[in-house]
PDB file of C-alpha atoms in Angstrom:
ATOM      1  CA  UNK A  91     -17.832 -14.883  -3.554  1.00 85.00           C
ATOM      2  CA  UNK A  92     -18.349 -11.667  -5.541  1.00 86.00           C
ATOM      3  CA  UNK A  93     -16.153  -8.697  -4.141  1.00 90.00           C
ATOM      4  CA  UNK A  94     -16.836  -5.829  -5.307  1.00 87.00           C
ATOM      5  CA  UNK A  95     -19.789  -3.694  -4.970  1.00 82.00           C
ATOM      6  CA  UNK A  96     -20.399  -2.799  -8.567  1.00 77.00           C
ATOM      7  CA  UNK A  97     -22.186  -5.459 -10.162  1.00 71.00           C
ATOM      8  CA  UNK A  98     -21.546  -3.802 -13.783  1.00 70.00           C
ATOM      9  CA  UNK A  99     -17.967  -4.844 -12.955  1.00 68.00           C
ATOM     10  CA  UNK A 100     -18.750  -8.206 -14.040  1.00 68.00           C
ATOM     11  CA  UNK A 101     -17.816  -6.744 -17.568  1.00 69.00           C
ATOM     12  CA  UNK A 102     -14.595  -5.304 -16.753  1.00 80.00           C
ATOM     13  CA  UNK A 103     -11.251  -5.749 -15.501  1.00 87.00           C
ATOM     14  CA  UNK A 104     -10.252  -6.401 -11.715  1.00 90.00           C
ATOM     15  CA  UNK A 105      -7.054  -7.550 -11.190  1.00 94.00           C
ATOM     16  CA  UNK A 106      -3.757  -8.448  -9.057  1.00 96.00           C
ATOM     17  CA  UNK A 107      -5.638  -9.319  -5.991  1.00 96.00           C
ATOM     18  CA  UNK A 108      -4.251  -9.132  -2.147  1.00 97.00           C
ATOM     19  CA  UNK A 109      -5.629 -10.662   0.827  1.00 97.00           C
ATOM     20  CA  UNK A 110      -5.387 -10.272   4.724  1.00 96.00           C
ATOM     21  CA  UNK A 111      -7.492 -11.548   7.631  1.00 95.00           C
ATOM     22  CA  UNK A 112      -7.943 -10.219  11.099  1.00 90.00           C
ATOM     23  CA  UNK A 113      -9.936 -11.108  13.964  1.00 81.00           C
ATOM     24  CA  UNK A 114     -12.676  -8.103  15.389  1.00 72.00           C
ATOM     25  CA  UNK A 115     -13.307  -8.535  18.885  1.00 61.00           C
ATOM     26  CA  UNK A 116     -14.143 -12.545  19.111  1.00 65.00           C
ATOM     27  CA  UNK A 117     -16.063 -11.856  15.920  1.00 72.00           C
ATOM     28  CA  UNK A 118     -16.285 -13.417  12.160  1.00 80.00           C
ATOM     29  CA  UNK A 119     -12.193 -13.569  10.160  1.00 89.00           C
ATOM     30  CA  UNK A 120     -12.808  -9.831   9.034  1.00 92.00           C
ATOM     31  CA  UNK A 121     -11.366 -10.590   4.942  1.00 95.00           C
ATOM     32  CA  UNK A 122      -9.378  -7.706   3.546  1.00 96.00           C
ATOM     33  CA  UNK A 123      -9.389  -7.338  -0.518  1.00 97.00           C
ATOM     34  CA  UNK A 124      -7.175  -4.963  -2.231  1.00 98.00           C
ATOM     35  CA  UNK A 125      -7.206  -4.848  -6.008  1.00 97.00           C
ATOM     36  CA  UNK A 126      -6.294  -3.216  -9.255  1.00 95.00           C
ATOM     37  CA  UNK A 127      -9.553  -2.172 -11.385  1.00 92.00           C
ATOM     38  CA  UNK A 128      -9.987  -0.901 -14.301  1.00 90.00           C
ATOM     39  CA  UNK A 129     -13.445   0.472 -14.417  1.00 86.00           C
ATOM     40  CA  UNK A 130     -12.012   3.596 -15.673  1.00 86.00           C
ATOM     41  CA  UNK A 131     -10.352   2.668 -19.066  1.00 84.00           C
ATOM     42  CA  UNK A 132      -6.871   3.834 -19.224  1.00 88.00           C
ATOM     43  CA  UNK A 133      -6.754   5.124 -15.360  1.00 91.00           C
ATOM     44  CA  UNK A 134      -6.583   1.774 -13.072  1.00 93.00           C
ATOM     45  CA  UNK A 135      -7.317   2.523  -9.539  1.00 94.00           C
ATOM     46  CA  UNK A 136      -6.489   0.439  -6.449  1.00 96.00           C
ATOM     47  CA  UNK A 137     -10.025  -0.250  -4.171  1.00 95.00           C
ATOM     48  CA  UNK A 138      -9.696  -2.280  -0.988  1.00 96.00           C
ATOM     49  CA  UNK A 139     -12.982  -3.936   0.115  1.00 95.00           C
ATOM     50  CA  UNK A 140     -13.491  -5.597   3.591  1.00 94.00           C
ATOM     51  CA  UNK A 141     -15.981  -8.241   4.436  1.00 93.00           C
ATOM     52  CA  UNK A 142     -17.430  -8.680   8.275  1.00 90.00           C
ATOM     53  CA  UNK A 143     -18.927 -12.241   7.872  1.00 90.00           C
ATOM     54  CA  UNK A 144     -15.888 -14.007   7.003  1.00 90.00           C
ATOM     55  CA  UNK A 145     -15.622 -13.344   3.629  1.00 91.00           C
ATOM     56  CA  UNK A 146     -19.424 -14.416   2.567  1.00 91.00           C
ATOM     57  CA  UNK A 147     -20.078 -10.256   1.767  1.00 92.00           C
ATOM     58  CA  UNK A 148     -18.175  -7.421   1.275  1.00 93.00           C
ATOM     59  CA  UNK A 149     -18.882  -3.624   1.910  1.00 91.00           C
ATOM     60  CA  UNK A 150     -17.869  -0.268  -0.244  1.00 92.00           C
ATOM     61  CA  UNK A 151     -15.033  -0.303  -2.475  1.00 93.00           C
ATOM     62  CA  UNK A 152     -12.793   1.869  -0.976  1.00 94.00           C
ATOM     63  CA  UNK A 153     -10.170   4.143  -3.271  1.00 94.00           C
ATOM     64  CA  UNK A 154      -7.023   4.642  -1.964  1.00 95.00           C
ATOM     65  CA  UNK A 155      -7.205   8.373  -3.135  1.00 92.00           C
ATOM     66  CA  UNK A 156     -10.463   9.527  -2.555  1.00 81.00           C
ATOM     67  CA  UNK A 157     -10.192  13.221  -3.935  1.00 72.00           C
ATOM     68  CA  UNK A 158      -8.379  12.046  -7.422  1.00 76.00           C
ATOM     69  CA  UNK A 159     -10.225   8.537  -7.769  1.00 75.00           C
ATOM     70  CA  UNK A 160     -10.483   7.450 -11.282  1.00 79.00           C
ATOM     71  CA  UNK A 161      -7.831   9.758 -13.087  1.00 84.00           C
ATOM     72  CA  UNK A 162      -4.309   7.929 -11.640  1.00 87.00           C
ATOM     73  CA  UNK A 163      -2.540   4.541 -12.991  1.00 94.00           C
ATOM     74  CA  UNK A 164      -2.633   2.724 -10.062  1.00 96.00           C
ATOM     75  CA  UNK A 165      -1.259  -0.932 -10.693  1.00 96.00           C
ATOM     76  CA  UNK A 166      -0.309  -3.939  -8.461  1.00 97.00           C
ATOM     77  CA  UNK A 167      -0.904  -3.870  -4.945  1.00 98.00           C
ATOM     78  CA  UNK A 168      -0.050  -5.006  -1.950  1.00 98.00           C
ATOM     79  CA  UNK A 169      -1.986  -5.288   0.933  1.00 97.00           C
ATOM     80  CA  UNK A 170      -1.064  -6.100   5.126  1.00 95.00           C
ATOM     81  CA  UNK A 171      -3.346  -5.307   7.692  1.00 93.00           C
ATOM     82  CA  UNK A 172      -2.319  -5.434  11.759  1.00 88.00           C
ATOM     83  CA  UNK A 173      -4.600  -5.463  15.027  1.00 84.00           C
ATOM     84  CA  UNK A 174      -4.142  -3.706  18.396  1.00 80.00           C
ATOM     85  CA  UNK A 175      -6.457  -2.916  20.885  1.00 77.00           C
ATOM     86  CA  UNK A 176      -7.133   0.092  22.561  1.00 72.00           C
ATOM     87  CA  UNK A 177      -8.214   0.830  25.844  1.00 66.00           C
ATOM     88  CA  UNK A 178      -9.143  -2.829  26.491  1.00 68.00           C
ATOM     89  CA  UNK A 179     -12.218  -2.659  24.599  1.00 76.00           C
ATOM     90  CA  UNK A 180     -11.761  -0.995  21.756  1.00 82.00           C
ATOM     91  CA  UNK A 181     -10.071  -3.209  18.921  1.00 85.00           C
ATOM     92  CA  UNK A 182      -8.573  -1.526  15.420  1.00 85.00           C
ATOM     93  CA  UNK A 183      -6.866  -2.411  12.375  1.00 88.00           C
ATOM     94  CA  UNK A 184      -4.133  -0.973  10.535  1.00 90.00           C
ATOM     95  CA  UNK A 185      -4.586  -1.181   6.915  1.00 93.00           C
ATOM     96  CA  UNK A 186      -1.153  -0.418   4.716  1.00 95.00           C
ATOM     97  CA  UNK A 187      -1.540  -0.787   0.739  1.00 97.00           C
ATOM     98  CA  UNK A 188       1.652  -0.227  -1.401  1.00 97.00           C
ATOM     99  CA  UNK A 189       1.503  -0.488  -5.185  1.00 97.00           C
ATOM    100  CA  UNK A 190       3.030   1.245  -8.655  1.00 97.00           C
ATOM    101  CA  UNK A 191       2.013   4.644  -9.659  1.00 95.00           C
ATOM    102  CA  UNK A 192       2.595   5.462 -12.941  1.00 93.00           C
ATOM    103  CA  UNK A 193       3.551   3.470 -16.758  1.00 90.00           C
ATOM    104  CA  UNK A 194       6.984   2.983 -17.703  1.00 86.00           C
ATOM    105  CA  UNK A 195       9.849   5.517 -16.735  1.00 84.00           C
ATOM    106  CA  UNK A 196       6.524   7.453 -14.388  1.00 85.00           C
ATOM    107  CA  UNK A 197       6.316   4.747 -12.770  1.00 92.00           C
ATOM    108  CA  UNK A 198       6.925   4.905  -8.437  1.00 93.00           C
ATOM    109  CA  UNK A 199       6.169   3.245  -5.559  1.00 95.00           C
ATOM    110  CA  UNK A 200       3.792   4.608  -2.901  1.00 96.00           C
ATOM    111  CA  UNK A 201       2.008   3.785   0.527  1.00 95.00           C
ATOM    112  CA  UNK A 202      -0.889   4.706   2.437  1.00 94.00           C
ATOM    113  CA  UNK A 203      -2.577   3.430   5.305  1.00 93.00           C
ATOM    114  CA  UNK A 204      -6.431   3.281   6.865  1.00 92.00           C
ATOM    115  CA  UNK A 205      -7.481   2.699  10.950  1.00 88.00           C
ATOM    116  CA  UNK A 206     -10.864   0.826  11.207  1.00 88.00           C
ATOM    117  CA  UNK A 207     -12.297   0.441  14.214  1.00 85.00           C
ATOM    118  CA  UNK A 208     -14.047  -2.349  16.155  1.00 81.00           C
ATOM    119  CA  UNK A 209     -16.991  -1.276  16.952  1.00 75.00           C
ATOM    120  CA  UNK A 210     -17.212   1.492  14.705  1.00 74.00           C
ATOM    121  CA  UNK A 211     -16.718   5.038  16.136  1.00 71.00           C
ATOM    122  CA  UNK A 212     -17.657   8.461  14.682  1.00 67.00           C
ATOM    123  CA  UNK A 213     -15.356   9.541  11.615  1.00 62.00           C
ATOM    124  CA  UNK A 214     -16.194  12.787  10.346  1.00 68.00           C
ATOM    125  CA  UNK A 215     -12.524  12.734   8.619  1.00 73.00           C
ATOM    126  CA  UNK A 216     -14.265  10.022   6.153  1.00 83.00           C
ATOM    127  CA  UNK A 217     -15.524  11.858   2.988  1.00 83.00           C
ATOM    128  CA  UNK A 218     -19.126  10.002   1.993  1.00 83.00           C
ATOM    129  CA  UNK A 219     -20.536   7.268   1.783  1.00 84.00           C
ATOM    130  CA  UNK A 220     -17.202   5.870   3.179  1.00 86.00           C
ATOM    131  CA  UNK A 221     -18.212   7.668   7.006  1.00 80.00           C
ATOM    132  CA  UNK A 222     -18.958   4.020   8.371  1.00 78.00           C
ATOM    133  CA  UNK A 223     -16.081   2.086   6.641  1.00 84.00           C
ATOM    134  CA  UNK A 224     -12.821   3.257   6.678  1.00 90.00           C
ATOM    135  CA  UNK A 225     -10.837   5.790   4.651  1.00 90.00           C
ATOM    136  CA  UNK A 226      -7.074   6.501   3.787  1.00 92.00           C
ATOM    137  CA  UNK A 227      -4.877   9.026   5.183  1.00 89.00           C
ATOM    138  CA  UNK A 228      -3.058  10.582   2.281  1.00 89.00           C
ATOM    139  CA  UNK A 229      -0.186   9.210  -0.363  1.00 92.00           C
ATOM    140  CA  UNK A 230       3.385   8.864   0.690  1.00 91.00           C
ATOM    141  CA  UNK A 231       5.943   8.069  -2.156  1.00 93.00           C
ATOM    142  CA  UNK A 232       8.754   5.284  -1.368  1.00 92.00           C
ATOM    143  CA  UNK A 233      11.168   5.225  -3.862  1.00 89.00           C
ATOM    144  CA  UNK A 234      13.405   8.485  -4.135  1.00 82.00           C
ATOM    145  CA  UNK A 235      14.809   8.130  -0.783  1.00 73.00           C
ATOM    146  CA  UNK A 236      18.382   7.429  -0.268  1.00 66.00           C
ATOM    147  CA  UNK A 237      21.227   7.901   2.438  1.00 61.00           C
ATOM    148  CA  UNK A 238      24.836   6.411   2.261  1.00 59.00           C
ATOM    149  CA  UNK A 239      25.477   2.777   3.707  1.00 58.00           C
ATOM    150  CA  UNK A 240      28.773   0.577   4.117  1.00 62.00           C
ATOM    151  CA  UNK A 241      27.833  -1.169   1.386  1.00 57.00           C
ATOM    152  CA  UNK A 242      30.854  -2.822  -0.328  1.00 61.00           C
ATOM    153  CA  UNK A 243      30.778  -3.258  -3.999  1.00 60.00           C
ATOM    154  CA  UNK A 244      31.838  -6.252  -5.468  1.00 60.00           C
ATOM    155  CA  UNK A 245      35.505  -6.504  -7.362  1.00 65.00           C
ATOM    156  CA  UNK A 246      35.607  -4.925 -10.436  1.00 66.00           C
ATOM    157  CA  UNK A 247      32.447  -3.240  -9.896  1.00 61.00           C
ATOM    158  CA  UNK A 248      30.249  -2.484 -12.529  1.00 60.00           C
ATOM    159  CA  UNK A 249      29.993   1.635 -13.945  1.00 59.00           C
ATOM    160  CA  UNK A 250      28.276   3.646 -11.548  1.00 62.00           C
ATOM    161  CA  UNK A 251      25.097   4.970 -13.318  1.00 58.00           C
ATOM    162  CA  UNK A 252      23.194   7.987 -12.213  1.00 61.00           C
ATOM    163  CA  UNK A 253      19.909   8.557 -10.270  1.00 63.00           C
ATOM    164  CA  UNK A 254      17.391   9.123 -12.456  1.00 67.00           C
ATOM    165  CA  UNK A 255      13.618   8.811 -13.002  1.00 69.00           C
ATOM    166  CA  UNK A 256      12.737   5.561 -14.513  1.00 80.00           C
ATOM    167  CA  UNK A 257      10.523   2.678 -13.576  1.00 87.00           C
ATOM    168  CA  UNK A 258       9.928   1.338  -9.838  1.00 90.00           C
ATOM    169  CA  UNK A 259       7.061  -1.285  -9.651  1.00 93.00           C
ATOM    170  CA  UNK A 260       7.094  -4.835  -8.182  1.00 94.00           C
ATOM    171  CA  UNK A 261       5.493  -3.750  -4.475  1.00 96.00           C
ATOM    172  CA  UNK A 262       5.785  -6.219  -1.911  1.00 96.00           C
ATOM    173  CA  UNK A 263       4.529  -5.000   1.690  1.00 95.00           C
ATOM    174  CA  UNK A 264       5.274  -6.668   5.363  1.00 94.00           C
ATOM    175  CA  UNK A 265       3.865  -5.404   9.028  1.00 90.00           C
ATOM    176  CA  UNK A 266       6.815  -4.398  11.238  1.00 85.00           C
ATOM    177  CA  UNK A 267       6.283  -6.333  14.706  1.00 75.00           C
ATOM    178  CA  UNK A 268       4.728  -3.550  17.402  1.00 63.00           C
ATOM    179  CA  UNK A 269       7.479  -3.882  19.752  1.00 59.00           C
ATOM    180  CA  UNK A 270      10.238  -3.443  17.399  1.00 59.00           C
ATOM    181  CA  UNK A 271      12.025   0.228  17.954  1.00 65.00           C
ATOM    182  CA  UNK A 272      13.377   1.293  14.716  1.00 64.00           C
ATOM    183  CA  UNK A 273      14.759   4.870  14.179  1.00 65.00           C
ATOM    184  CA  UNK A 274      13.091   6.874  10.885  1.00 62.00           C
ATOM    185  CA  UNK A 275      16.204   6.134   8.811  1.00 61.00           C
ATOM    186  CA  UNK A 276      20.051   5.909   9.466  1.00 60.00           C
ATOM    187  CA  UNK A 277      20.792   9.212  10.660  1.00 67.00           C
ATOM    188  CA  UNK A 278      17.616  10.342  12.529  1.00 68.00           C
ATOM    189  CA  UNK A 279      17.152  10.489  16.115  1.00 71.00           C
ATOM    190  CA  UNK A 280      13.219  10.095  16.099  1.00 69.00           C
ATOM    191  CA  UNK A 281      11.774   6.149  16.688  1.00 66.00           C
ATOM    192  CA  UNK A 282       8.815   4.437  15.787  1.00 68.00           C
ATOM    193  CA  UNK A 283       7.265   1.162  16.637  1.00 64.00           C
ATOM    194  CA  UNK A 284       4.666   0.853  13.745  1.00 69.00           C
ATOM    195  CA  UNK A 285       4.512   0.755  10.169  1.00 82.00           C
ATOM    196  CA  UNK A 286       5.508  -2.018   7.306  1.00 90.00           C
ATOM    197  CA  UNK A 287       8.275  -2.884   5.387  1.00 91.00           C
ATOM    198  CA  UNK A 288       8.235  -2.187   1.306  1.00 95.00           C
ATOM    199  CA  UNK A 289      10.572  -3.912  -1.095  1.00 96.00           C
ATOM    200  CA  UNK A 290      10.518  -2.948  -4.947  1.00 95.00           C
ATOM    201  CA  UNK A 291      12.446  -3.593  -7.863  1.00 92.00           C
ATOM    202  CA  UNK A 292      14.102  -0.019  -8.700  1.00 88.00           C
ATOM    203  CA  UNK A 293      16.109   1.317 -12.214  1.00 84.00           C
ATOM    204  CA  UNK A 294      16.326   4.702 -11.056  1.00 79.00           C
ATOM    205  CA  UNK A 295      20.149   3.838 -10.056  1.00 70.00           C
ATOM    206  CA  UNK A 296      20.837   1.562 -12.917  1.00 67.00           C
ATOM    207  CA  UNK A 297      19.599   0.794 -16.641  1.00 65.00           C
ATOM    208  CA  UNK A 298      17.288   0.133 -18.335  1.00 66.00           C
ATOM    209  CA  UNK A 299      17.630  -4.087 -18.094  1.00 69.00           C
ATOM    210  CA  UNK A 300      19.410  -4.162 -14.985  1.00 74.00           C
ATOM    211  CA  UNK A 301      17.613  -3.489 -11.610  1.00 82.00           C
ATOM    212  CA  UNK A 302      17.734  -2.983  -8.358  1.00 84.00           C
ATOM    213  CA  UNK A 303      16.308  -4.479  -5.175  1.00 89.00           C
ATOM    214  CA  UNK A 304      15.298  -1.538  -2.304  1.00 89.00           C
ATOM    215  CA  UNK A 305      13.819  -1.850   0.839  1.00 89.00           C
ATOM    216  CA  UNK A 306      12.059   1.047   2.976  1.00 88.00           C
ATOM    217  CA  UNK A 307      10.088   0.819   6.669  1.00 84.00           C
ATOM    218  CA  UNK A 308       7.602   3.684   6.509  1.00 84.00           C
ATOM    219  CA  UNK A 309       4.942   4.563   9.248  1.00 78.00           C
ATOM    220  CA  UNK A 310       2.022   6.491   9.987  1.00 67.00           C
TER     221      UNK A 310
END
């Protein structure tokens, strides 16, 4: 089945494709798409499209930056999407996308995240035509974050290398469980229950052939 709802896109790029399913109220599998596209020439975007009939059709493409759509390098993304219900009725799903921003040494790692809503309610936060679908609530960057740890280095340790910009890329993205209490980092006295974990392969602590493997649990 065809995903995207820009049939000129036949002729272009659309890459790097990630898929979730979640149940909407006894419904169809409501499918999940998130992709890399290229539509733009030299300014990828990410677009995730959701389809209410089990995967048969799918609705708007939805940016993940609505204001700067089409002038980013969005690239490989990574797509989880989680379902609660709310007041017994009402059921939603979290949508969390993480991918690389940037080329080379401008390349990071951010996160957003989208609430749809089973059966639909009234969004006037949506910008249009997206007032009836679902829309994303700001950028967060990942990488760049870092606190001390017991970490023990290894004998003879290699030469410590500075932090420094340089390439972050490699998103992979997992739902935290609901009931799972985890405080906002090592030192911080404020818990969550939501949210994902991201893992990426870093170089801003290293070279530029050797990398790193971080991990970060971000929430909305």
């Amino acid at each position: 089945y065809f995903v995207t709802d820009d049939p000129q896109m036949r002729s272009q790029n659309q890459v790097n494709p990630s898929v979730a399913v979640q149940d909407a109220a006894g419904g169809e599998d409501v499918v999940y798409v998130a992709w890399e596209d290229w539509r733009v020439p030299d300014h990828p975007e990410i677009y995730v499209a959701q389809s209410l009939d089990g995967g048969v059709t799918f609705g708007l493409d939805v940016p993940v930056d609505i204001p700067t759509a089409g002038t980013s390098y969005r690239v490989e993304p990574s797509l989880e999407v989680g379902s609660f219900t709310n007041l017994g009725s009402i059921v939603k799903h979290d949508i969390h996308v993480a991918w690389q921003q940037g080329a080379g040494d401008e390349a990071d790692v951010y996160w957003t995240y989208a609430i749809n809503t089973f059966p639909p309610l009234s969004d006037e936060d949506c910008p249009y035509p997206y007032q009836n679908s679902f829309c994303f609530n700001g950028l967060t960057k990942v990488n760049g974050f870092y606190i001390d740890s017991d970490y023990a280095l290894p004998p003879d340790p290699a030469p410590s290398w500075p932090v420094e910009p340089s390439w972050q890329g490699q998103v992979s993205l997992a739902l935290a469980y609901d009931t799972d209490l985890t405080w906002c980092h090592a030192d911080s006295t404020v818990p969550y229950r939501r949210g994902v974990f991201i893992a990426w392969s870093d170089a801003a602590s290293f070279d530029e052939w050797r990398y790193e493997l971080h991990t970060r649990r971000v929430a909305g």
